[in-house]
Coordinates of C-alpha atoms in Angstrom, one line a residue:
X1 CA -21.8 27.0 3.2
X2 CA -22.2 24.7 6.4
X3 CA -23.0 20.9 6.8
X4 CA -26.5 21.2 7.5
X5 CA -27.1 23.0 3.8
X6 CA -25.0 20.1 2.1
X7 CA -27.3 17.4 3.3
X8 CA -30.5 19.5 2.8
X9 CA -30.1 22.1 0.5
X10 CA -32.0 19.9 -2.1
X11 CA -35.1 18.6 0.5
X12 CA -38.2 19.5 -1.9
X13 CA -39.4 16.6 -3.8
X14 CA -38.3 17.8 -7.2
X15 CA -34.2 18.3 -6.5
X16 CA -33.5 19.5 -10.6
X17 CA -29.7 21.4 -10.4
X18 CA -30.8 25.0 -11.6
X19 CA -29.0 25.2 -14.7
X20 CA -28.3 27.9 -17.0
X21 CA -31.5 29.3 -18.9
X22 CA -30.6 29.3 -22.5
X23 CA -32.7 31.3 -25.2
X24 CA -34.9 28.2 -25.7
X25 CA -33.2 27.9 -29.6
X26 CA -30.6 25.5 -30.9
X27 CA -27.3 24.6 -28.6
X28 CA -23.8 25.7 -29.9
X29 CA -22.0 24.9 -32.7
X30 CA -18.5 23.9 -31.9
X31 CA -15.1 24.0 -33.6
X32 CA -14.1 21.2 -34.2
X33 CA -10.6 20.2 -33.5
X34 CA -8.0 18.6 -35.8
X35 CA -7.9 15.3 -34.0
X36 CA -3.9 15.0 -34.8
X37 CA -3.6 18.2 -33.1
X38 CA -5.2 17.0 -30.3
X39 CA -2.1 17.3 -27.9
X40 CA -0.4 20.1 -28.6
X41 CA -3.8 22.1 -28.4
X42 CA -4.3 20.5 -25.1
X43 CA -0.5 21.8 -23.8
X44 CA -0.9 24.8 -25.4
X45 CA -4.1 25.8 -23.7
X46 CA -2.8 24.5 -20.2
X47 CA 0.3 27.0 -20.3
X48 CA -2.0 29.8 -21.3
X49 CA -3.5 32.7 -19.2
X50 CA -6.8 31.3 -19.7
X51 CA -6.0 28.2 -17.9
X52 CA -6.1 28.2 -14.2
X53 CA -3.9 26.6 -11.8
X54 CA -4.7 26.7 -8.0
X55 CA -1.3 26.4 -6.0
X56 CA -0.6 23.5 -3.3
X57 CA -1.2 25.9 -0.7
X58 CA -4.5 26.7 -2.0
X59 CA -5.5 23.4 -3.1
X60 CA -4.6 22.3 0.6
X61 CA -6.6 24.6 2.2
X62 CA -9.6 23.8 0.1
X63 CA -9.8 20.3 0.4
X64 CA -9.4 21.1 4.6
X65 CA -12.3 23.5 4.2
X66 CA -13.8 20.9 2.1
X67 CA -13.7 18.1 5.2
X68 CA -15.4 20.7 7.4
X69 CA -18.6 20.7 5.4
X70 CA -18.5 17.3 4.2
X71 CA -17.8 14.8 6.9
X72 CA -19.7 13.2 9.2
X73 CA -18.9 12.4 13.3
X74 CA -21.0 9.5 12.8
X75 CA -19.9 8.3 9.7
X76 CA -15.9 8.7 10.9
X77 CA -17.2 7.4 14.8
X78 CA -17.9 3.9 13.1
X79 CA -14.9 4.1 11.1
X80 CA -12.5 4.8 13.5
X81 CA -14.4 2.1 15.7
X82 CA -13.5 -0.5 13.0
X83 CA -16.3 -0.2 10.6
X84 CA -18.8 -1.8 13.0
X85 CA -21.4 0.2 16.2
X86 CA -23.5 -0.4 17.9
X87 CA -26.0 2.0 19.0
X88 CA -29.4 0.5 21.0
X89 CA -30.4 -2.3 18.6
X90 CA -29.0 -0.9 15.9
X91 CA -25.8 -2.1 14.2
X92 CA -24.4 -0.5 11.5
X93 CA -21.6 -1.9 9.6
X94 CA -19.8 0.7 6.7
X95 CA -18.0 -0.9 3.9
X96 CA -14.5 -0.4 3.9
X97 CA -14.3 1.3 1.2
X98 CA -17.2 3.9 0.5
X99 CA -18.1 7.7 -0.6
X100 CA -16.0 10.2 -2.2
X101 CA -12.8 9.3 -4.4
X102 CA -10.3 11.3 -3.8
X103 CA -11.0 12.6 -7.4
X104 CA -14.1 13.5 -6.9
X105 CA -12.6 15.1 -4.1
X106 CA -10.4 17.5 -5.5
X107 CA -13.2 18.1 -8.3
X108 CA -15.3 20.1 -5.7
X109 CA -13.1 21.4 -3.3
X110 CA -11.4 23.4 -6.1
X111 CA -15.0 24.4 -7.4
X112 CA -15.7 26.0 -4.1
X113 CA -11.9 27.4 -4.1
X114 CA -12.7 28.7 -7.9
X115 CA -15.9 30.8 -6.2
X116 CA -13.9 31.8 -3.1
X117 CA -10.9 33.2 -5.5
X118 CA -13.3 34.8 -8.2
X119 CA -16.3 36.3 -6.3
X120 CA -17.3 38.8 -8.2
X121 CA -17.0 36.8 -11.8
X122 CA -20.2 35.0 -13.2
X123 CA -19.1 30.7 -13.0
X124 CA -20.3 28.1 -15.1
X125 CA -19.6 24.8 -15.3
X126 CA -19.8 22.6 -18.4
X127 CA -21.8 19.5 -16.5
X128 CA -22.5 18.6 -13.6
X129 CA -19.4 18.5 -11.4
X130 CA -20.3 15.4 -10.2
X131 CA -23.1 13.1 -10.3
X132 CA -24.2 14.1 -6.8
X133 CA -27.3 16.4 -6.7
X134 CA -26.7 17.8 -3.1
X135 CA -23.1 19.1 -4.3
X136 CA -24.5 20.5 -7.8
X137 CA -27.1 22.3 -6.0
X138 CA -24.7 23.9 -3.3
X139 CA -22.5 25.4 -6.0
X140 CA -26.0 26.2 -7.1
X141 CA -26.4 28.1 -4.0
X142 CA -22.9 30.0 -4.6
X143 CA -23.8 31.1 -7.9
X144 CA -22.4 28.5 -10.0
X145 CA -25.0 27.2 -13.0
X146 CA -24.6 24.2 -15.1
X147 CA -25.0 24.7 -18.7
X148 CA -28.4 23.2 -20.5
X149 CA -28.9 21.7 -23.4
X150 CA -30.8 23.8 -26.4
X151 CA -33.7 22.5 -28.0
X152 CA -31.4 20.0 -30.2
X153 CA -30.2 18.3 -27.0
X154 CA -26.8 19.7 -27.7
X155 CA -25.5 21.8 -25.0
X156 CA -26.0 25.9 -25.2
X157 CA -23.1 28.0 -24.4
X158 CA -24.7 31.1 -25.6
X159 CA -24.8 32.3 -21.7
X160 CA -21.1 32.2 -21.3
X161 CA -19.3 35.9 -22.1
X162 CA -15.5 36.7 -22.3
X163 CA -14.1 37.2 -19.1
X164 CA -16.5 34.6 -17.3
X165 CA -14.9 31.7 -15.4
X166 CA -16.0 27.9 -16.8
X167 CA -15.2 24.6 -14.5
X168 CA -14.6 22.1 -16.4
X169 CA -16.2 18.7 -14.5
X170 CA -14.7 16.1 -13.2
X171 CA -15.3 13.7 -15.8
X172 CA -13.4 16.5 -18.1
X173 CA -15.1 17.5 -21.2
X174 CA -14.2 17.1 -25.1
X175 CA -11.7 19.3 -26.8
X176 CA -14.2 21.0 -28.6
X177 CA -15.3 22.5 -25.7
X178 CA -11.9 23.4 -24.6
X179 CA -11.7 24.7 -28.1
X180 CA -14.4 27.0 -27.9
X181 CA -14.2 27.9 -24.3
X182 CA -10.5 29.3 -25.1
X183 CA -12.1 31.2 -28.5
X184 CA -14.9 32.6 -26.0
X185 CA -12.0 34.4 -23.8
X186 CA -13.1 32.5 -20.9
X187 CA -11.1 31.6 -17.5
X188 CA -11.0 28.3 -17.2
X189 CA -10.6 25.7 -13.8
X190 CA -10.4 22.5 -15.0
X191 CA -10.7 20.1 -12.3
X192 CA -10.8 16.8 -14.7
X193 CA -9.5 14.1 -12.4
X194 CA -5.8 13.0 -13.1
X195 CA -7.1 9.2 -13.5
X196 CA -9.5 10.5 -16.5
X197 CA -6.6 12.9 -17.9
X198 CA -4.4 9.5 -17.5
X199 CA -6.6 8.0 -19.9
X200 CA -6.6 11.0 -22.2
X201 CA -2.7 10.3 -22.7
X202 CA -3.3 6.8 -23.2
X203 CA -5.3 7.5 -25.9
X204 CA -2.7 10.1 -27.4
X205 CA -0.1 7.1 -27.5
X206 CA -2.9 5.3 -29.1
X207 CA -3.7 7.7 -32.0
X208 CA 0.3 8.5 -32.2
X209 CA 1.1 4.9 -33.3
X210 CA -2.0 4.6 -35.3
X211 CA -3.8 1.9 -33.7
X212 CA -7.9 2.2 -33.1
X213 CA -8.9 3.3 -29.7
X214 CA -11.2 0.7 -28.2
X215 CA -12.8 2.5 -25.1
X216 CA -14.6 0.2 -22.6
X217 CA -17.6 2.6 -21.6
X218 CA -21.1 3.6 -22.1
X219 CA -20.6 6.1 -25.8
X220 CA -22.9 8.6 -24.3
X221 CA -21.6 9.0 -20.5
X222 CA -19.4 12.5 -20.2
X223 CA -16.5 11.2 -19.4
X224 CA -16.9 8.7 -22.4
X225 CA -17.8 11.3 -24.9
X226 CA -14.7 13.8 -23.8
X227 CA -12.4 10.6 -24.1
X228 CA -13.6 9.6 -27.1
X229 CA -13.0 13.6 -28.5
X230 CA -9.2 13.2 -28.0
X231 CA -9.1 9.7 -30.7
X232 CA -8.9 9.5 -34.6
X233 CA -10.5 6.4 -34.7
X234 CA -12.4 5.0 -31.7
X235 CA -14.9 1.9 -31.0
X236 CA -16.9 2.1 -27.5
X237 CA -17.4 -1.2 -26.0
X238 CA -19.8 -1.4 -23.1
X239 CA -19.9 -5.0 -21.7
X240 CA -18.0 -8.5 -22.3
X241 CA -20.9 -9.7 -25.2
X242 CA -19.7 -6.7 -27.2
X243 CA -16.2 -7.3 -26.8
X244 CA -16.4 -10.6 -27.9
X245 CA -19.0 -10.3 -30.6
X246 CA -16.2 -7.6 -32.1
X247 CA -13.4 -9.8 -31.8
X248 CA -14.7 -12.8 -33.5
X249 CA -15.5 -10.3 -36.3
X250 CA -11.8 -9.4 -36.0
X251 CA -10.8 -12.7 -36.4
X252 CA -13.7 -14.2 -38.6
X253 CA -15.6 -11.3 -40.6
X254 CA -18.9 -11.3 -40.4
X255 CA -22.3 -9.3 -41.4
X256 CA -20.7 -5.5 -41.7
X257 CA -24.2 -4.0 -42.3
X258 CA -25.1 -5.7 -39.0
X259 CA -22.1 -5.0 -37.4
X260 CA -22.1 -0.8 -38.3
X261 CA -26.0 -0.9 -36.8
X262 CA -25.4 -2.4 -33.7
X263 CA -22.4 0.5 -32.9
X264 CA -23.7 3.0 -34.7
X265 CA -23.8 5.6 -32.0
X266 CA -20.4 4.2 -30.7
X267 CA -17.6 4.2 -33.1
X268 CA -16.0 7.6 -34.9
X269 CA -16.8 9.2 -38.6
X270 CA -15.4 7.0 -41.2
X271 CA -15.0 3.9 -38.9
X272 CA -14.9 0.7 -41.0
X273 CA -14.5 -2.8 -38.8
X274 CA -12.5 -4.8 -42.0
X275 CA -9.6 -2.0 -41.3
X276 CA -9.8 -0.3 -38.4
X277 CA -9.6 -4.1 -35.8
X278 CA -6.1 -4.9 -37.1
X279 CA -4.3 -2.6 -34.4
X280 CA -5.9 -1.4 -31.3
X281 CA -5.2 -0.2 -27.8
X282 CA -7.7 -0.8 -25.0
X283 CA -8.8 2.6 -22.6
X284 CA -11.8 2.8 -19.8
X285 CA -14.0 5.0 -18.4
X286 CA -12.6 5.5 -15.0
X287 CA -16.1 3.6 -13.3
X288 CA -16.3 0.5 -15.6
X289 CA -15.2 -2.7 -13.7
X290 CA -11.5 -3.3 -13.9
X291 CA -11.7 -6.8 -13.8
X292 CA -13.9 -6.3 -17.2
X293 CA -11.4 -3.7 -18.7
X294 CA -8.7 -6.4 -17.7
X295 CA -10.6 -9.2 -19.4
X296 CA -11.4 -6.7 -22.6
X297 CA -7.5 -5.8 -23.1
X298 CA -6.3 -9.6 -22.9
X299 CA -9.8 -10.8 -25.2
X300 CA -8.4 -8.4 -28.0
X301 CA -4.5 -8.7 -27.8
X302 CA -4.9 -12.9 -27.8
X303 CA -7.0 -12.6 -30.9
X304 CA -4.3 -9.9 -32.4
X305 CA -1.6 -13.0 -31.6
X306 CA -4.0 -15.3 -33.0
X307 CA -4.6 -13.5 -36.3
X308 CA -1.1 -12.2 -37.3
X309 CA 1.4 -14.3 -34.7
X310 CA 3.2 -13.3 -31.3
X311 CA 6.1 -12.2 -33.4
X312 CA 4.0 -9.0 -34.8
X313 CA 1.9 -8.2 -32.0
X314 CA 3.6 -5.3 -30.8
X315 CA 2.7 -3.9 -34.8
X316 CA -0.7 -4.5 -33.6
X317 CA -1.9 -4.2 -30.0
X318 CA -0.6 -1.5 -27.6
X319 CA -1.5 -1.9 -23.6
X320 CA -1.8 1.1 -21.0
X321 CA -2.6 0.9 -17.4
X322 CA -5.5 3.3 -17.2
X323 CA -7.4 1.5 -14.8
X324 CA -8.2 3.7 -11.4
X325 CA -9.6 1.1 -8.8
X326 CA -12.2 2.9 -7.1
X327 CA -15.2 1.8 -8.3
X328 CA -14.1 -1.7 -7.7
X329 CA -12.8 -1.4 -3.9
X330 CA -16.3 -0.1 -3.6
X331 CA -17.6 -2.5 -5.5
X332 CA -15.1 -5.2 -3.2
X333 CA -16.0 -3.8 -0.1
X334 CA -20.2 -4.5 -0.8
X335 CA -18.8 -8.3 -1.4
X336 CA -16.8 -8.6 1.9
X337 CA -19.5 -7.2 4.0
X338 CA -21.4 -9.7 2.7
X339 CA -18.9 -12.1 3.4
X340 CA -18.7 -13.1 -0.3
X341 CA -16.4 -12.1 -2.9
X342 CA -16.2 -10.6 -6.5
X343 CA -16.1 -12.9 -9.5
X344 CA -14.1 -11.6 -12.1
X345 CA -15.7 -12.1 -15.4
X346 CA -15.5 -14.7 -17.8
X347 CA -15.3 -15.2 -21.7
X348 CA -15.3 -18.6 -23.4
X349 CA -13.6 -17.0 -26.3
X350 CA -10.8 -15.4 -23.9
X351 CA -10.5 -18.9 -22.7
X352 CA -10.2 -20.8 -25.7
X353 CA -7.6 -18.5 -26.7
X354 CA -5.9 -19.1 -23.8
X355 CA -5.9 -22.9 -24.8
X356 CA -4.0 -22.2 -27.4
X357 CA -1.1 -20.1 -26.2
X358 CA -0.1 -21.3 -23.4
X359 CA 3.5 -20.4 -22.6
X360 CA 2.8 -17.0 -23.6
X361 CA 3.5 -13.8 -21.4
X362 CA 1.0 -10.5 -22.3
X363 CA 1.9 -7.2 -22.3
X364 CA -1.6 -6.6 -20.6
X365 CA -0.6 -9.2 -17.8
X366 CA 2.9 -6.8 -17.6
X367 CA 1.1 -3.7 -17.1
X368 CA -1.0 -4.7 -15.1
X369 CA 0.3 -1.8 -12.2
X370 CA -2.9 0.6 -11.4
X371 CA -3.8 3.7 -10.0
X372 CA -4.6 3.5 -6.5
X373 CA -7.5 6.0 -5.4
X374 CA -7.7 3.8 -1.5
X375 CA -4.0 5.0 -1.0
X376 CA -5.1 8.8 -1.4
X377 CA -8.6 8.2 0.6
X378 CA -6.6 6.8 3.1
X379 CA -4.4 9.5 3.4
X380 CA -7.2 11.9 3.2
X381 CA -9.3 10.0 5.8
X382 CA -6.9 8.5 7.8
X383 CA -6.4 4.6 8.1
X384 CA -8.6 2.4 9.8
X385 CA -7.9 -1.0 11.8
X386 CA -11.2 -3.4 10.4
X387 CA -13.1 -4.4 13.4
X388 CA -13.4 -8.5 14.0
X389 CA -16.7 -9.9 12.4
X390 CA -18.2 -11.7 15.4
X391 CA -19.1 -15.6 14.4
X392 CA -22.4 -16.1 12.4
X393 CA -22.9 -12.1 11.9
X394 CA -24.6 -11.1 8.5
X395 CA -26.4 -8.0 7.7
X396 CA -30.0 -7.9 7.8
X397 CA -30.1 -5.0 5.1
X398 CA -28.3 -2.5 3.0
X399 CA -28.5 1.3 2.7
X400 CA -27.0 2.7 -0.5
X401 CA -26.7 6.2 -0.4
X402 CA -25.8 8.4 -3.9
X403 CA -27.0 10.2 -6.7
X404 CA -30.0 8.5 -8.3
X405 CA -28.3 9.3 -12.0
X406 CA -24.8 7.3 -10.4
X407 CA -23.9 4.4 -12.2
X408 CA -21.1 3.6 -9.9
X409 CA -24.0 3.6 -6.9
X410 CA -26.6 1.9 -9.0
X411 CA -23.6 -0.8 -9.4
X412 CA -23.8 -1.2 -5.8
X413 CA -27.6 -1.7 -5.8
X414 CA -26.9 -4.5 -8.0
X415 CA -24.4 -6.2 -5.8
X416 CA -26.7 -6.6 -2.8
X417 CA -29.5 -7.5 -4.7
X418 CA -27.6 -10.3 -6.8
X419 CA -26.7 -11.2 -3.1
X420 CA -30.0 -11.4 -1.7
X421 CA -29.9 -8.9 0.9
X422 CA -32.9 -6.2 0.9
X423 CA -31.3 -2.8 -0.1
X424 CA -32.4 0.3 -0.5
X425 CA -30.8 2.8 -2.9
X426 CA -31.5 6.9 -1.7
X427 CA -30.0 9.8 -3.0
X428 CA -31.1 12.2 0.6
X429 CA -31.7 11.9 4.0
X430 CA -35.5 13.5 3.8
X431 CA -36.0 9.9 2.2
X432 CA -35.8 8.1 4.9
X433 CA -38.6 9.0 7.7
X434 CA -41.7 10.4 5.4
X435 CA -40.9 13.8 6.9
X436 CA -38.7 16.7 4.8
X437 CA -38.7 18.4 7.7
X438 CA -37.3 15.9 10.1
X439 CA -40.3 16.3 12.0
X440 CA -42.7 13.1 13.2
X441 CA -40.5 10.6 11.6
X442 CA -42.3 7.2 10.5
X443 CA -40.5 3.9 9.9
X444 CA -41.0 4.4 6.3
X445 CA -38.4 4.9 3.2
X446 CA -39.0 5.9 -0.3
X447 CA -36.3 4.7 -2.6
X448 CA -35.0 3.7 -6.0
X449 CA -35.5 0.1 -6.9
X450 CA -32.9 -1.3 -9.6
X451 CA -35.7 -1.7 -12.6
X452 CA -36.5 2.4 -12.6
X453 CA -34.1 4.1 -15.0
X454 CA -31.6 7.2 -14.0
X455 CA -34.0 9.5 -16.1
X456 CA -37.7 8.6 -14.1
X457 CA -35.5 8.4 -10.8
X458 CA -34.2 12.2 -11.7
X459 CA -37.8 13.3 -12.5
X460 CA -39.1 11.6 -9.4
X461 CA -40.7 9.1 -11.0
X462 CA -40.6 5.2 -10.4
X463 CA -39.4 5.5 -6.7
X464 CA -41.2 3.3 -4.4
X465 CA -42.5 3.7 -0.8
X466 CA -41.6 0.9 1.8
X467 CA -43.9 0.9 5.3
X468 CA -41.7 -0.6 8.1
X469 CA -38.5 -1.2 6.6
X470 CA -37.0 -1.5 9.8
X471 CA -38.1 -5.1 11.5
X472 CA -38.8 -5.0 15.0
X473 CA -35.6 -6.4 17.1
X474 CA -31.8 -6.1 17.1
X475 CA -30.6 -5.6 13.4
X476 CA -27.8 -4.9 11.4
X477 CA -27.6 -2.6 8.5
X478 CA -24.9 -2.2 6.2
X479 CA -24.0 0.9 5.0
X480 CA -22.2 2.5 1.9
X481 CA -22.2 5.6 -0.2
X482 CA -21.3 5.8 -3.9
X483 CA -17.9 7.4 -5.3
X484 CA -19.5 11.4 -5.9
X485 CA -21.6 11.1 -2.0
X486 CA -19.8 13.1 0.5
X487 CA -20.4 11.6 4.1
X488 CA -22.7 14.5 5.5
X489 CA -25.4 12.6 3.4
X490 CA -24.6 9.4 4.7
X491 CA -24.4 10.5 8.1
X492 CA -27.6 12.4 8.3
X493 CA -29.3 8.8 6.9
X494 CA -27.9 6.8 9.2
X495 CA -29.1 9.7 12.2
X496 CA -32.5 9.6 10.9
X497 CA -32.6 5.8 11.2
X498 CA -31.5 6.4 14.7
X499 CA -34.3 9.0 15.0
X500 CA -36.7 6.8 13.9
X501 CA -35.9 3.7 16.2
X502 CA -36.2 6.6 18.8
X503 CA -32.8 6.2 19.5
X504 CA -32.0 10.3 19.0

């Protein structure tokens, strides 16, 4: 593997991950796991034979090797320069925060460790290993398929065999999976961050004092759906309108009928709203906001004081500190290059509630401690002294680099749009340039406006063309890259900009 295949190993126009070809019937039934036992299955199959543990050494080694192949002199050039170079007329300006978490990290160095240490076995992975199309097709490229979904949509592991070896994805997968996988005799490499498996145990403490497990996510995102497989009774919540339109429920009633349809693909078997409200704990998917999983935790423990008095609330509401901050400092670091910054959210409700108890110390407001993912990109990077903004400097345009199926990138799209700055939003460097070859480069872009959905984007549809994207003149271009986009991406965009101004 080198540098120059992880930025265009995927250069056709159609970039579909090869994925494991299936026998074109049904996808795989699987056990289904006592959801009390949820924990001790968990331990038990992570002190078993079947469950693979790299050492530090290794792990060490791997992300090193990982660096090699996925930095960028460029990209680290303008960091180490203080964010901010110039280069001709050309000023780019990277966002402080940017690219790969360090959970995403770990997730592919140990997939490339898991072929290096098993050559000769067949790998699959469950998903994706991230949302990144250029890494999924490089493990491609090793031998490593993704498993498809049968004609049912549900995912086939008819391929897999006893003795194969099975990477579970970053975003971890449900315990069924893990169920079946350990039935199947399989080897298994789970590199599930430790901020999702945080959440996982959150959701055990949850379950073990049996409260509902309200999850602030999207109910059909992986990491949603394997969070969701470790509750007994769960509610996905996927913005602030939800949130509140369930809590007034909680504290008024309301239309049930209406109430079951509108979370109908987003609450567990048997879930009934007049029961299952009246003791809860709030979880995330690791890319929602935190300032909206913040806002979600304090909406539902106010209206649990509210409804049965601060004297019970620990009977009713339990609080974890869940929240991993990537996605926001990415999220941050779009609003301070734009010399703006992030509104928390809102919620009339919330503050109404407020009103009332004033005086009042929450237990969400106590834990309100988070993972840090910038300490460990830091470390992995190395720190960086932010370069003075000279007076009156703005940036002219935005260059979003990622995954078109990204939500965490998209996110970022949506930032500099709501700002008013043109952006463009590519998952490749071949995008930039009308040339897949890098040859005769034109000042032309093809990218992913904000209306086309993940789905058209992934099938190369909805993507728009832009003739002379680059103004004539000096101009500065922010840059940033979302949470699964390692820097050789970013940095062979920004050298084809540089190509094209004729600068390289």
């Amino acid at each position: 593997l080198t540098a120059q295949a992880l930025s265009s190993s995927a250069s056709r126009r159609r970039r579909r991950v090869a994925r494991a070809d299936g026998p074109g019937g049904p996808g795989t039934v699987l056990p289904i796991v006592d959801r009390s036992t949820t924990k001790t299955f968990r331990k038990d199959l992570q002190r078993s034979d079947q469950y693979f543990r790299f050492g530090k050494t290794q792990m060490d080694k791997a992300m090193g090797d990982l660096k090699t192949v996925s930095g960028s002199d460029l990209v680290d050039e303008i960091r180490k320069n203080g964010f901010r170079m110039t280069i001709g007329d050309v000023t780019f300006v990277l966002a402080e925060s940017y690219g790969f978490c360090w959970g995403v990290e770990r997730a592919v160095a140990m997939a490339y460790e898991a072929r290096t240490f098993f050559p000769d076995k067949k790998i699959w992975g469950t998903n994706e290993i991230i949302h990144n199309p250029a890494v999924n097709k490089n493990l491609n490229n090793l031998g490593i398929n993704f498993l498809e979904n049968g004609n049912d949509g549900v995912k086939d592991f008819g391929v897999v065999s006893e003795g194969d070896v099975v990477l579970l994805p970053a975003f971890g997968a449900s315990i069924d999976e893990m169920a079946y996988l350990k039935e199947k005799k399989v080897q298994i490499v789970d590199t599930t961050c430790p901020w999702v498996a945080k959440v996982w145990n959150s959701v055990e403490k949850c379950k073990d004092k049996g409260h509902t497990t309200i999850i602030h996510g999207k109910y059909d995102h992986e990491e949603t759906v394997a969070t969701k497989s470790f509750a007994d009774n769960f509610l996905v919540i996927k913005t602030m309108e939800e949130a509140e339109y369930v809590v007034m429920y909680l504290l008024n009633g309301g239309d049930k009928a209406e109430f079951m349809k509108k979370f109908s693909k987003a609450m567990s078997a048997g879930f009934d709203p007049d029961l299952h409200l009246d003791a809860v704990g709030v979880a995330n998917q690791t890319t929602m906001l935190k300032g909206e999983t913040e806002l979600i935790g304090k909406l539902f423990e106010r209206a649990l004081i509210r409804k049965f008095g601060p004297q019970e609330i620990n009977n009713h509401y339990i609080t974890f500190n869940t929240i991993c901050d990537a996605t926001q400092e990415r999220q941050d670091a779009m609003y301070k290059m734009f010399n703006t910054e992030y509104e928390a959210p809102k919620s009339k409700i919330y503050a109404e509630l407020e009103g009332e108890q004033v005086g009042l110390t929450l237990q969400s407001e106590k834990n309100a401690e988070k993972l840090s993912s910038r300490k460990m990109e830091d470390e992995s990077r190395g720190e960086a002294v932010v370069a003075a903004v000279p007076t009156g400097g703005k940036v002219d345009m935005c260059l979003i680099v990622g995954g078109f199926n990204s939500s965490n990138t998209a996110h970022l799209l949506e930032i500099a749009e709501e700002e008013g700055v043109p952006a463009y939003h590519v998952d490749f460097p071949e995008r930039l340039g009308g040339s897949f070859d890098g040859t005769n480069l034109r000042n032309v872009i093809q990218h992913k406006p904000l209306k086309t959905t993940p789905a058209q984007a992934m099938k190369e549809e909805g993507l728009e063309s832009l003739e002379n994207f680059l103004p004539a003149g000096p101009i500065v271009i922010g840059i940033t890259s979302g949470a699964s986009t390692p820097d050789t991406i970013t940095g062979a965009c920004l050298e084809r900009i540089l190509q094209i101004r004729g600068l390289r």
